mmCIF file of C-alpha atoms in Angstrom:
data_model
loop_
_atom_site.group_PDB
_atom_site.id
_atom_site.type_symbol
_atom_site.label_atom_id
_atom_site.label_comp_id
_atom_site.label_asym_id
_atom_site.label_seq_id
_atom_site.Cartn_x
_atom_site.Cartn_y
_atom_site.Cartn_z
ATOM 1 C CA MET A 1 -18.545 13.512 14.050
ATOM 2 C CA TYR A 2 -19.585 14.933 10.698
ATOM 3 C CA SER A 3 -17.973 15.518 7.323
ATOM 4 C CA ASN A 4 -17.467 18.661 5.316
ATOM 5 C CA GLU A 5 -19.693 18.047 2.295
ATOM 6 C CA ASN A 6 -18.373 21.028 0.324
ATOM 7 C CA SER A 7 -15.039 19.482 -0.633
ATOM 8 C CA THR A 8 -13.483 19.692 -4.082
ATOM 9 C CA GLY A 9 -10.307 18.354 -5.644
ATOM 10 C CA ALA A 10 -8.782 15.045 -6.652
ATOM 11 C CA PHE A 11 -6.513 12.418 -5.161
ATOM 12 C CA HIS A 12 -2.870 13.245 -4.610
ATOM 13 C CA ALA A 13 -1.073 9.918 -4.994
ATOM 14 C CA HIS A 14 1.949 9.124 -2.823
ATOM 15 C CA SER A 15 3.227 6.354 -5.078
ATOM 16 C CA PRO A 16 2.743 4.903 -8.587
ATOM 17 C CA MET A 17 0.688 2.112 -7.042
ATOM 18 C CA GLU A 18 -1.782 4.549 -5.522
ATOM 19 C CA ALA A 19 -2.130 6.377 -8.835
ATOM 20 C CA GLU A 20 -3.132 3.114 -10.554
ATOM 21 C CA VAL A 21 -5.711 2.217 -7.904
ATOM 22 C CA PHE A 22 -7.451 5.575 -8.178
ATOM 23 C CA LYS A 23 -8.006 5.522 -11.953
ATOM 24 C CA PRO A 24 -11.410 3.787 -11.921
ATOM 25 C CA LEU A 25 -12.856 5.781 -9.011
ATOM 26 C CA LEU A 26 -15.681 8.251 -9.482
ATOM 27 C CA THR A 27 -16.368 11.229 -7.212
ATOM 28 C CA CYS A 28 -18.927 10.602 -4.469
ATOM 29 C CA ALA A 29 -20.350 12.539 -1.524
ATOM 30 C CA GLN A 30 -18.433 12.016 1.689
ATOM 31 C CA GLY A 31 -21.596 10.915 3.432
ATOM 32 C CA LYS A 32 -21.647 7.828 1.229
ATOM 33 C CA LEU A 33 -18.440 6.632 2.872
ATOM 34 C CA PHE A 34 -20.248 6.348 6.182
ATOM 35 C CA ASP A 35 -23.408 4.658 4.927
ATOM 36 C CA ASP A 36 -24.482 1.751 7.094
ATOM 37 C CA HIS A 37 -22.715 -1.470 6.174
ATOM 38 C CA PRO A 38 -21.639 -4.556 8.180
ATOM 39 C CA PHE A 39 -18.858 -3.711 10.618
ATOM 40 C CA ALA A 40 -17.649 -7.262 11.177
ATOM 41 C CA SER A 41 -14.392 -7.096 9.241
ATOM 42 C CA PRO A 42 -11.070 -5.984 10.759
ATOM 43 C CA ILE A 43 -9.789 -2.447 10.205
ATOM 44 C CA ALA A 44 -6.407 -0.759 9.881
ATOM 45 C CA LEU A 45 -4.980 2.684 10.588
ATOM 46 C CA ASN A 46 -2.942 4.486 7.957
ATOM 47 C CA LEU A 47 -1.257 7.438 9.671
ATOM 48 C CA PHE A 48 0.561 9.738 7.268
ATOM 49 C CA PHE A 49 3.418 12.032 8.292
ATOM 50 C CA PRO A 50 4.381 14.740 5.771
ATOM 51 C CA ASP A 51 7.890 16.068 5.100
ATOM 52 C CA GLU A 52 7.478 19.179 7.222
ATOM 53 C CA PRO A 53 6.869 19.035 10.994
ATOM 54 C CA TYR A 54 3.926 20.892 12.539
ATOM 55 C CA PRO A 55 4.118 22.038 16.200
ATOM 56 C CA ASP A 56 0.679 20.714 17.241
ATOM 57 C CA TYR A 57 0.530 17.714 14.903
ATOM 58 C CA VAL A 58 0.277 15.084 17.637
ATOM 59 C CA ASP A 59 -2.753 16.843 19.121
ATOM 60 C CA LEU A 60 -4.459 17.075 15.721
ATOM 61 C CA LEU A 61 -3.800 13.395 14.996
ATOM 62 C CA THR A 62 -5.140 12.225 18.343
ATOM 63 C CA ARG A 63 -8.292 14.288 17.884
ATOM 64 C CA GLU A 64 -8.852 12.852 14.404
ATOM 65 C CA ILE A 65 -8.288 9.305 15.668
ATOM 66 C CA GLY A 66 -10.814 10.056 18.409
ATOM 67 C CA PHE A 67 -13.408 10.956 15.783
ATOM 68 C CA TYR A 68 -13.051 7.530 14.151
ATOM 69 C CA ALA A 69 -12.848 5.634 17.438
ATOM 70 C CA LYS A 70 -16.432 6.674 18.262
ATOM 71 C CA HIS A 71 -17.635 4.726 15.220
ATOM 72 C CA PHE A 72 -15.122 1.888 14.887
ATOM 73 C CA HIS A 73 -13.742 1.157 18.375
ATOM 74 C CA HIS A 74 -15.556 -2.188 18.574
ATOM 75 C CA ARG A 75 -13.917 -3.595 15.426
ATOM 76 C CA ARG A 76 -10.643 -5.498 15.514
ATOM 77 C CA LEU A 77 -7.654 -3.287 14.714
ATOM 78 C CA THR A 78 -5.176 -5.586 12.956
ATOM 79 C CA LYS A 79 -2.790 -3.125 11.287
ATOM 80 C CA ILE A 80 -1.260 0.228 12.189
ATOM 81 C CA TRP A 81 1.152 1.871 9.789
ATOM 82 C CA PHE A 82 3.106 5.072 10.381
ATOM 83 C CA ARG A 83 3.751 6.116 6.774
ATOM 84 C CA GLY A 84 5.664 8.954 5.160
ATOM 85 C CA LYS A 85 8.375 10.459 7.366
ATOM 86 C CA PRO A 86 7.299 10.064 10.998
ATOM 87 C CA LEU A 87 10.797 10.551 12.450
ATOM 88 C CA LEU A 88 11.162 13.835 10.578
ATOM 89 C CA THR A 89 7.716 15.095 11.574
ATOM 90 C CA MET A 90 7.531 13.990 15.231
ATOM 91 C CA LYS A 91 9.694 13.830 18.339
ATOM 92 C CA ALA A 92 10.216 10.514 20.129
ATOM 93 C CA GLY A 93 7.873 11.461 22.966
ATOM 94 C CA GLU A 94 5.147 12.486 20.523
ATOM 95 C CA LEU A 95 5.386 9.186 18.639
ATOM 96 C CA ALA A 96 5.149 7.313 21.948
ATOM 97 C CA GLU A 97 2.089 9.343 22.979
ATOM 98 C CA LEU A 98 0.410 8.646 19.658
ATOM 99 C CA ALA A 99 1.155 4.914 19.754
ATOM 100 C CA PHE A 100 -0.163 4.463 23.303
ATOM 101 C CA TYR A 101 -3.279 6.526 22.575
ATOM 102 C CA THR A 102 -4.093 4.422 19.522
ATOM 103 C CA HIS A 103 -3.763 1.173 21.491
ATOM 104 C CA GLN A 104 -6.194 2.428 24.124
ATOM 105 C CA LEU A 105 -8.991 3.446 21.756
ATOM 106 C CA PHE A 106 -9.502 0.371 19.604
ATOM 107 C CA TYR A 107 -10.274 -3.290 20.154
ATOM 108 C CA ARG A 108 -6.954 -5.035 19.602
ATOM 109 C CA GLU A 109 -6.349 -8.330 17.840
ATOM 110 C CA PRO A 110 -5.978 -11.094 20.484
ATOM 111 C CA GLY A 111 -2.793 -13.122 20.643
ATOM 112 C CA GLY A 112 -0.341 -10.375 19.709
ATOM 113 C CA SER A 113 -0.783 -10.890 15.966
ATOM 114 C CA GLU A 114 -1.156 -7.207 15.061
ATOM 115 C CA GLU A 115 0.920 -5.674 12.285
ATOM 116 C CA TYR A 116 2.559 -2.463 13.507
ATOM 117 C CA GLY A 117 4.496 -0.939 10.627
ATOM 118 C CA PHE A 118 6.932 1.959 10.434
ATOM 119 C CA GLU A 119 8.361 3.588 7.287
ATOM 120 C CA CYS A 120 11.847 5.068 7.449
ATOM 121 C CA GLN A 121 14.734 6.459 5.397
ATOM 122 C CA PRO A 122 18.506 5.801 5.623
ATOM 123 C CA SER A 123 19.021 8.897 7.809
ATOM 124 C CA ASP A 124 16.513 7.443 10.323
ATOM 125 C CA ILE A 125 18.573 4.314 11.002
ATOM 126 C CA THR A 126 20.242 4.865 14.354
ATOM 127 C CA PRO A 127 20.286 2.581 17.398
ATOM 128 C CA GLY A 128 18.167 5.124 19.270
ATOM 129 C CA ASN A 129 15.449 5.283 16.615
ATOM 130 C CA LEU A 130 15.343 1.512 16.153
ATOM 131 C CA ALA A 131 15.093 1.019 19.925
ATOM 132 C CA LEU A 132 12.207 3.513 19.943
ATOM 133 C CA MET A 133 10.353 1.530 17.257
ATOM 134 C CA LYS A 134 10.846 -1.737 19.121
ATOM 135 C CA GLY A 135 9.871 -0.143 22.429
ATOM 136 C CA LEU A 136 6.611 1.038 20.883
ATOM 137 C CA ARG A 137 5.940 -2.534 19.649
ATOM 138 C CA PHE A 138 6.438 -1.874 15.944
ATOM 139 C CA ASN A 139 7.183 -5.260 14.404
ATOM 140 C CA HIS A 140 7.258 -4.352 10.669
ATOM 141 C CA LEU A 141 9.794 -2.010 9.149
ATOM 142 C CA THR A 142 9.744 -0.640 5.589
ATOM 143 C CA PHE A 143 13.091 0.851 4.598
ATOM 144 C CA SER A 144 13.112 3.064 1.474
ATOM 145 C CA LEU A 145 16.321 3.142 -0.578
ATOM 146 C CA ASN A 146 17.538 5.175 -3.525
ATOM 147 C CA THR A 147 19.627 2.843 -5.665
ATOM 148 C CA SER A 148 21.195 5.365 -8.053
ATOM 149 C CA LEU A 149 24.569 4.737 -6.342
ATOM 150 C CA PRO A 150 26.016 1.271 -5.556
ATOM 151 C CA PRO A 151 25.408 -0.033 -2.014
ATOM 152 C CA LYS A 152 29.096 0.225 -1.034
ATOM 153 C CA LYS A 153 29.149 3.966 -1.700
ATOM 154 C CA GLN A 154 26.196 4.417 0.631
ATOM 155 C CA LYS A 155 27.487 2.069 3.368
ATOM 156 C CA THR A 156 24.242 0.125 2.959
ATOM 157 C CA SER A 157 25.489 -3.178 4.386
ATOM 158 C CA GLN A 158 26.467 -1.415 7.611
ATOM 159 C CA ILE A 159 23.002 0.168 7.899
ATOM 160 C CA LEU A 160 21.221 -3.122 7.169
ATOM 161 C CA SER A 161 23.353 -4.928 9.757
ATOM 162 C CA ILE A 162 22.216 -2.403 12.380
ATOM 163 C CA ILE A 163 18.565 -3.106 11.445
ATOM 164 C CA ASP A 164 19.205 -6.872 11.664
ATOM 165 C CA GLU A 165 20.360 -6.507 15.279
ATOM 166 C CA TYR A 166 16.881 -5.384 16.333
ATOM 167 C CA ASP A 167 15.176 -8.506 14.976
ATOM 168 C CA PHE A 168 11.971 -7.057 13.533
ATOM 169 C CA GLN A 169 9.332 -9.632 12.657
ATOM 170 C CA GLU A 170 9.317 -8.403 9.071
ATOM 171 C CA CYS A 171 11.781 -6.114 7.301
ATOM 172 C CA ARG A 172 10.811 -4.794 3.887
ATOM 173 C CA TYR A 173 13.052 -2.915 1.452
ATOM 174 C CA ARG A 174 11.503 -0.483 -1.013
ATOM 175 C CA LEU A 175 13.775 0.365 -3.950
ATOM 176 C CA ASP A 176 13.430 3.313 -6.306
ATOM 177 C CA ILE A 177 15.298 2.087 -9.388
ATOM 178 C CA SER A 178 14.184 4.738 -11.889
ATOM 179 C CA ASN A 179 17.718 6.204 -12.093
ATOM 180 C CA THR A 180 19.625 2.928 -11.741
ATOM 181 C CA ASP A 181 21.566 1.037 -14.409
ATOM 182 C CA PRO A 182 21.122 -2.763 -14.664
ATOM 183 C CA ASP A 183 24.511 -3.724 -13.197
ATOM 184 C CA THR A 184 23.970 -1.491 -10.161
ATOM 185 C CA LEU A 185 20.463 -2.859 -9.677
ATOM 186 C CA PHE A 186 21.572 -6.491 -9.559
ATOM 187 C CA CYS A 187 24.403 -5.541 -7.208
ATOM 188 C CA TRP A 188 21.778 -4.053 -4.911
ATOM 189 C CA LEU A 189 19.564 -7.120 -5.102
ATOM 190 C CA ASP A 190 22.415 -9.497 -4.287
ATOM 191 C CA THR A 191 23.399 -7.302 -1.327
ATOM 192 C CA LEU A 192 19.888 -7.032 0.063
ATOM 193 C CA ILE A 193 19.027 -10.711 -0.197
ATOM 194 C CA THR A 194 21.961 -11.632 2.064
ATOM 195 C CA HIS A 195 20.012 -9.899 4.863
ATOM 196 C CA HIS A 196 16.929 -12.118 4.243
ATOM 197 C CA PRO A 197 14.224 -9.448 3.934
ATOM 198 C CA ARG A 198 10.608 -10.558 4.076
ATOM 199 C CA MET A 199 9.790 -8.369 1.082
ATOM 200 C CA ILE A 200 11.578 -6.370 -1.601
ATOM 201 C CA GLU A 201 9.422 -3.827 -3.420
ATOM 202 C CA ILE A 202 10.645 -2.505 -6.767
ATOM 203 C CA GLN A 203 9.456 0.912 -7.935
ATOM 204 C CA GLY A 204 10.431 2.699 -11.163
ATOM 205 C CA LEU A 205 11.109 -0.339 -13.363
ATOM 206 C CA ASP A 206 9.255 1.254 -16.286
ATOM 207 C CA GLY A 207 11.701 4.160 -16.207
ATOM 208 C CA MET A 208 14.766 1.929 -16.570
ATOM 209 C CA ASP A 209 16.579 0.627 -19.622
ATOM 210 C CA GLY A 210 14.382 -1.989 -21.322
ATOM 211 C CA SER A 211 17.071 -4.638 -20.878
ATOM 212 C CA VAL A 212 15.722 -5.261 -17.353
ATOM 213 C CA THR A 213 12.216 -6.709 -17.517
ATOM 214 C CA LEU A 214 9.847 -7.877 -14.816
ATOM 215 C CA ALA A 215 10.257 -11.456 -16.030
ATOM 216 C CA SER A 216 14.067 -11.233 -15.838
ATOM 217 C CA LEU A 217 13.789 -9.827 -12.302
ATOM 218 C CA ALA A 218 11.452 -12.676 -11.376
ATOM 219 C CA ASP A 219 14.001 -15.202 -12.712
ATOM 220 C CA HIS A 220 16.815 -13.532 -10.736
ATOM 221 C CA PHE A 221 14.781 -13.612 -7.524
ATOM 222 C CA SER A 222 13.584 -17.156 -8.166
ATOM 223 C CA ALA A 223 17.173 -18.358 -8.067
ATOM 224 C CA GLN A 224 17.282 -16.932 -4.532
ATOM 225 C CA ALA A 225 13.954 -18.602 -3.581
ATOM 226 C CA TYR A 226 11.944 -15.371 -3.776
ATOM 227 C CA HIS A 227 8.623 -15.216 -5.626
ATOM 228 C CA LEU A 228 6.936 -12.376 -7.514
ATOM 229 C CA LEU A 229 3.636 -11.033 -6.250
ATOM 230 C CA GLY A 230 1.708 -8.417 -8.202
ATOM 231 C CA ASP A 231 3.834 -6.117 -10.299
ATOM 232 C CA ARG A 232 6.605 -5.215 -7.828
ATOM 233 C CA PHE A 233 6.752 -7.379 -4.705
ATOM 234 C CA PHE A 234 9.197 -10.241 -4.108
ATOM 235 C CA VAL A 235 8.740 -12.456 -1.059
ATOM 236 C CA PRO A 236 10.219 -15.750 0.251
ATOM 237 C CA ALA A 237 8.337 -19.015 -0.228
ATOM 238 C CA ASP A 238 6.939 -19.088 3.332
ATOM 239 C CA HIS A 239 5.428 -15.605 3.214
ATOM 240 C CA MET A 240 1.775 -15.322 4.306
ATOM 241 C CA LEU A 241 0.832 -13.378 1.156
ATOM 242 C CA LEU A 242 1.742 -16.388 -1.001
ATOM 243 C CA SER A 243 -0.571 -18.549 1.095
ATOM 244 C CA LEU A 244 -3.356 -16.004 0.659
ATOM 245 C CA GLN A 245 -2.712 -15.978 -3.077
ATOM 246 C CA LYS A 246 -3.197 -19.762 -3.238
ATOM 247 C CA GLN A 247 -6.455 -19.341 -1.307
ATOM 248 C CA SER A 248 -7.643 -16.596 -3.726
ATOM 249 C CA ASP A 249 -7.799 -14.255 -0.745
ATOM 250 C CA LEU A 250 -5.820 -11.205 -1.884
ATOM 251 C CA GLN A 251 -6.788 -7.644 -2.750
ATOM 252 C CA TYR A 252 -4.684 -4.908 -4.334
ATOM 253 C CA THR A 253 -4.747 -1.568 -2.490
ATOM 254 C CA PRO A 254 -2.678 1.633 -2.400
ATOM 255 C CA TRP A 255 -0.894 0.116 0.610
ATOM 256 C CA GLY A 256 0.102 -3.074 -1.159
ATOM 257 C CA LEU A 257 -1.356 -6.560 -1.322
ATOM 258 C CA CYS A 258 -3.353 -7.703 1.680
ATOM 259 C CA GLN A 259 -6.120 -10.066 2.773
ATOM 260 C CA ARG A 260 -9.561 -9.378 1.287
ATOM 261 C CA GLN A 261 -11.155 -9.569 4.716
ATOM 262 C CA LEU A 262 -9.427 -6.329 5.680
ATOM 263 C CA GLY A 263 -12.143 -3.999 4.462
ATOM 264 C CA ASP A 264 -11.349 -0.542 5.807
ATOM 265 C CA TRP A 265 -8.255 1.610 6.212
ATOM 266 C CA LEU A 266 -8.718 4.755 8.282
ATOM 267 C CA GLY A 267 -6.480 7.458 6.849
ATOM 268 C CA VAL A 268 -5.298 9.899 9.525
ATOM 269 C CA GLY A 269 -3.152 13.011 9.117
ATOM 270 C CA VAL A 270 -2.375 15.695 6.559
ATOM 271 C CA ASP A 271 -2.765 14.278 3.019
ATOM 272 C CA ALA A 272 -3.617 10.833 4.430
ATOM 273 C CA LEU A 273 -5.475 8.276 2.319
ATOM 274 C CA GLY A 274 -8.299 6.157 3.677
ATOM 275 C CA LYS A 275 -10.783 3.511 2.529
ATOM 276 C CA LEU A 276 -14.261 2.815 3.866
ATOM 277 C CA GLY A 277 -16.234 0.075 2.156
ATOM 278 C CA SER A 278 -15.978 0.639 -1.590
ATOM 279 C CA GLY A 279 -14.992 4.283 -1.187
ATOM 280 C CA TYR A 280 -11.645 6.041 -0.857
ATOM 281 C CA TYR A 281 -10.960 9.444 0.634
ATOM 282 C CA GLN A 282 -8.068 11.827 1.184
ATOM 283 C CA ASN A 283 -7.448 14.456 3.836
ATOM 284 C CA HIS A 284 -6.477 18.056 3.138
ATOM 285 C CA LEU A 285 -3.020 18.558 1.674
ATOM 286 C CA SER A 286 -2.851 22.007 3.297
ATOM 287 C CA SER A 287 -1.851 21.918 6.972
ATOM 288 C CA HIS A 288 -3.955 25.038 7.623
ATOM 289 C CA GLN A 289 -7.126 23.490 6.157
ATOM 290 C CA TYR A 290 -6.449 20.238 8.007
ATOM 291 C CA ARG A 291 -5.989 22.082 11.303
ATOM 292 C CA ASP A 292 -9.107 24.225 10.786
ATOM 293 C CA ALA A 293 -11.280 21.177 10.092
ATOM 294 C CA ILE A 294 -10.102 19.332 13.219
ATOM 295 C CA ARG A 295 -10.612 22.400 15.404
ATOM 296 C CA ASN A 296 -14.156 22.720 14.024
ATOM 297 C CA ASN A 297 -14.839 19.068 14.909
ATOM 298 C CA GLN A 298 -15.001 18.092 11.244
ATOM 299 C CA LEU A 299 -13.323 15.207 9.515
ATOM 300 C CA PRO A 300 -10.576 16.858 7.423
ATOM 301 C CA ILE A 301 -11.581 15.064 4.207
ATOM 302 C CA CYS A 302 -11.067 17.064 1.011
ATOM 303 C CA PHE A 303 -11.928 14.461 -1.645
ATOM 304 C CA SER A 304 -13.865 11.203 -1.799
ATOM 305 C CA ALA A 305 -14.651 8.724 -4.550
ATOM 306 C CA SER A 306 -15.968 5.192 -4.956
ATOM 307 C CA TYR A 307 -16.321 2.368 -7.437
ATOM 308 C CA ALA A 308 -19.591 2.699 -9.332
ATOM 309 C CA GLU A 309 -21.420 -0.618 -9.382
ATOM 310 C CA GLY A 310 -21.680 -1.949 -12.941
ATOM 311 C CA HIS A 311 -19.714 0.966 -14.377
ATOM 312 C CA GLU A 312 -17.287 0.085 -17.171
ATOM 313 C CA LYS A 313 -14.304 1.486 -15.238
ATOM 314 C CA THR A 314 -15.247 -0.591 -12.194
ATOM 315 C CA LEU A 315 -15.532 -3.771 -14.259
ATOM 316 C CA ALA A 316 -12.117 -3.053 -15.786
ATOM 317 C CA TRP A 317 -10.621 -2.502 -12.337
ATOM 318 C CA LYS A 318 -11.918 -5.870 -11.108
ATOM 319 C CA LEU A 319 -9.977 -7.529 -13.936
ATOM 320 C CA VAL A 320 -6.873 -5.481 -13.119
ATOM 321 C CA ASP A 321 -7.192 -6.564 -9.487
ATOM 322 C CA GLN A 322 -7.288 -10.198 -10.642
ATOM 323 C CA LEU A 323 -4.240 -9.697 -12.861
ATOM 324 C CA LEU A 324 -2.189 -8.087 -10.125
ATOM 325 C CA CYS A 325 -3.192 -10.473 -7.346
ATOM 326 C CA TYR A 326 -3.145 -13.771 -9.241
ATOM 327 C CA HIS A 327 -1.535 -13.163 -12.676
ATOM 328 C CA CYS A 328 -4.565 -14.677 -14.342
ATOM 329 C CA LEU A 329 -8.126 -13.887 -15.430
ATOM 330 C CA PRO A 330 -10.990 -16.364 -14.901
ATOM 331 C CA ILE A 331 -12.579 -17.046 -18.288
ATOM 332 C CA GLN A 332 -16.047 -16.881 -16.714
ATOM 333 C CA SER A 333 -15.467 -13.344 -15.445
ATOM 334 C CA ILE A 334 -14.280 -12.310 -18.915
ATOM 335 C CA THR A 335 -17.402 -13.825 -20.460
ATOM 336 C CA ASP A 336 -19.611 -11.963 -17.977
ATOM 337 C CA THR A 337 -17.784 -8.676 -18.636
ATOM 338 C CA ALA A 338 -18.038 -9.110 -22.428
ATOM 339 C CA ARG A 339 -21.823 -8.937 -22.183
ATOM 340 C CA VAL A 340 -21.492 -5.446 -20.696
ATOM 341 C CA SER A 341 -18.419 -3.962 -22.381
ATOM 342 C CA GLU A 342 -17.158 -4.652 -25.889
ATOM 343 C CA SER A 343 -14.207 -2.332 -25.204
ATOM 344 C CA ILE A 344 -12.897 -4.419 -22.297
ATOM 345 C CA HIS A 345 -13.393 -7.621 -24.265
ATOM 346 C CA GLY A 346 -11.432 -6.080 -27.146
ATOM 347 C CA VAL A 347 -8.453 -5.285 -24.900
ATOM 348 C CA ILE A 348 -8.377 -8.879 -23.629
ATOM 349 C CA GLU A 349 -8.650 -10.325 -27.155
ATOM 350 C CA LYS A 350 -5.734 -8.136 -28.203
ATOM 351 C CA ALA A 351 -3.701 -9.382 -25.222
ATOM 352 C CA GLU A 352 -4.320 -12.979 -26.293
ATOM 353 C CA LYS A 353 -3.199 -12.258 -29.864
ATOM 354 C CA LEU A 354 -0.010 -10.640 -28.530
ATOM 355 C CA ALA A 355 0.654 -13.784 -26.450
ATOM 356 C CA TRP A 356 0.350 -11.856 -23.190
ATOM 357 C CA LEU A 357 -2.233 -14.410 -22.028
ATOM 358 C CA ASN A 358 -2.395 -18.195 -22.465
ATOM 359 C CA ARG A 359 -5.538 -20.270 -22.030
ATOM 360 C CA HIS A 360 -5.309 -22.975 -19.382
ATOM 361 C CA LYS A 361 -8.443 -24.827 -18.255
ATOM 362 C CA LYS A 362 -10.750 -22.184 -16.721
ATOM 363 C CA ASP A 363 -8.281 -19.287 -16.746
ATOM 364 C CA LEU A 364 -6.230 -17.017 -18.962
ATOM 365 C CA ILE A 365 -2.748 -17.157 -17.473
ATOM 366 C CA LEU A 366 -0.320 -14.238 -17.735
ATOM 367 C CA ALA A 367 2.565 -15.341 -19.963
ATOM 368 C CA GLU A 368 6.162 -14.114 -19.686
ATOM 369 C CA ASN A 369 5.541 -11.583 -22.444
ATOM 370 C CA GLY A 370 2.420 -10.447 -20.590
ATOM 371 C CA LEU A 371 4.390 -10.074 -17.405
ATOM 372 C CA ASN A 372 6.781 -7.719 -19.181
ATOM 373 C CA HIS A 373 3.800 -5.668 -20.416
ATOM 374 C CA LEU A 374 1.742 -5.917 -17.225
ATOM 375 C CA THR A 375 1.709 -2.165 -16.580
ATOM 376 C CA GLN A 376 0.700 -1.442 -20.184
ATOM 377 C CA PHE A 377 -2.014 -4.120 -20.035
ATOM 378 C CA CYS A 378 -3.481 -2.670 -16.830
ATOM 379 C CA GLN A 379 -3.344 0.854 -18.212
ATOM 380 C CA GLU A 380 -5.138 -0.176 -21.411
ATOM 381 C CA LEU A 381 -7.900 -1.795 -19.382
ATOM 382 C CA GLN A 382 -8.307 1.307 -17.207
ATOM 383 C CA SER A 383 -8.110 3.888 -19.986
ATOM 384 C CA LEU A 384 -11.419 2.839 -21.553
#
């Protein structure tokens, strides 16, 4: 296995979250991604399926997975996510072939505790497709919804009831609310919560009318015993991510919040995103370039970047990661950063004066006003 070192380009983000994560990264040679480092931590697979199907896509994916398996087969595989639009890109038999192949190549987590996730759209929700997911041992389902119309007009309750019948370990709803009015949004939230999802992810809040704030959403969810994590996730009180938050064991990634121990995500597929150590990479967006690389026994990576140790952007990102994971900043870390960057220290001082942060013992805690300006705060830190 070897990489194509002549790549150019920049990251193509699949979501607002990914765009935020990539801001502090600096271009690096692909070889740096594969530098020797301890391989003790668990890994995950992030398989991406684009909007358009490709006739030989399953063969290309299995060959790319085979490249990585030669290096990482001995590490515990704890997560597999089929992201994008797998049911549009692949036939049922192809998805089954891919799932079985993946299970054979990697060392699996003992005790059946793996997280097998599948992203889908409303048009994907049929008994046949849900039975396929369950048959292939997918236990996490992320269901993306456009909330511009009320749930009754989209027969959403009927669709959610069908999902409930298949008893997934964790159902997550992802809402795009950028074109939603406040009354419609709260109608959606009240409808969704009756189905007891394990997570509701809100995207597009900044594009809505200012009358709906992150703090007001948090209050609405709190009345239903759901808690805010990061800048868009709402989970019930017994969710594992809340336990990890209390243990200071969270990291913020393009794929959401997860345990810090999970070091590497192997991105597989056209336009897929991956992470190795402190570096991120992305595969070719062009299906032709992706196919050519695989056929030439090359990793189809078109762009790679990493956090630069001690760089101002990296220091700023570490503070953003703290804000998003824990809604606070340790005063000691701010003191340490101030010695290196007056600019970062100035942004934090400004946040205190605006009452976005309140001092409490050894931390600066994000106040309600800070919560409502969390995106702006993070952007100011990363725009230095």
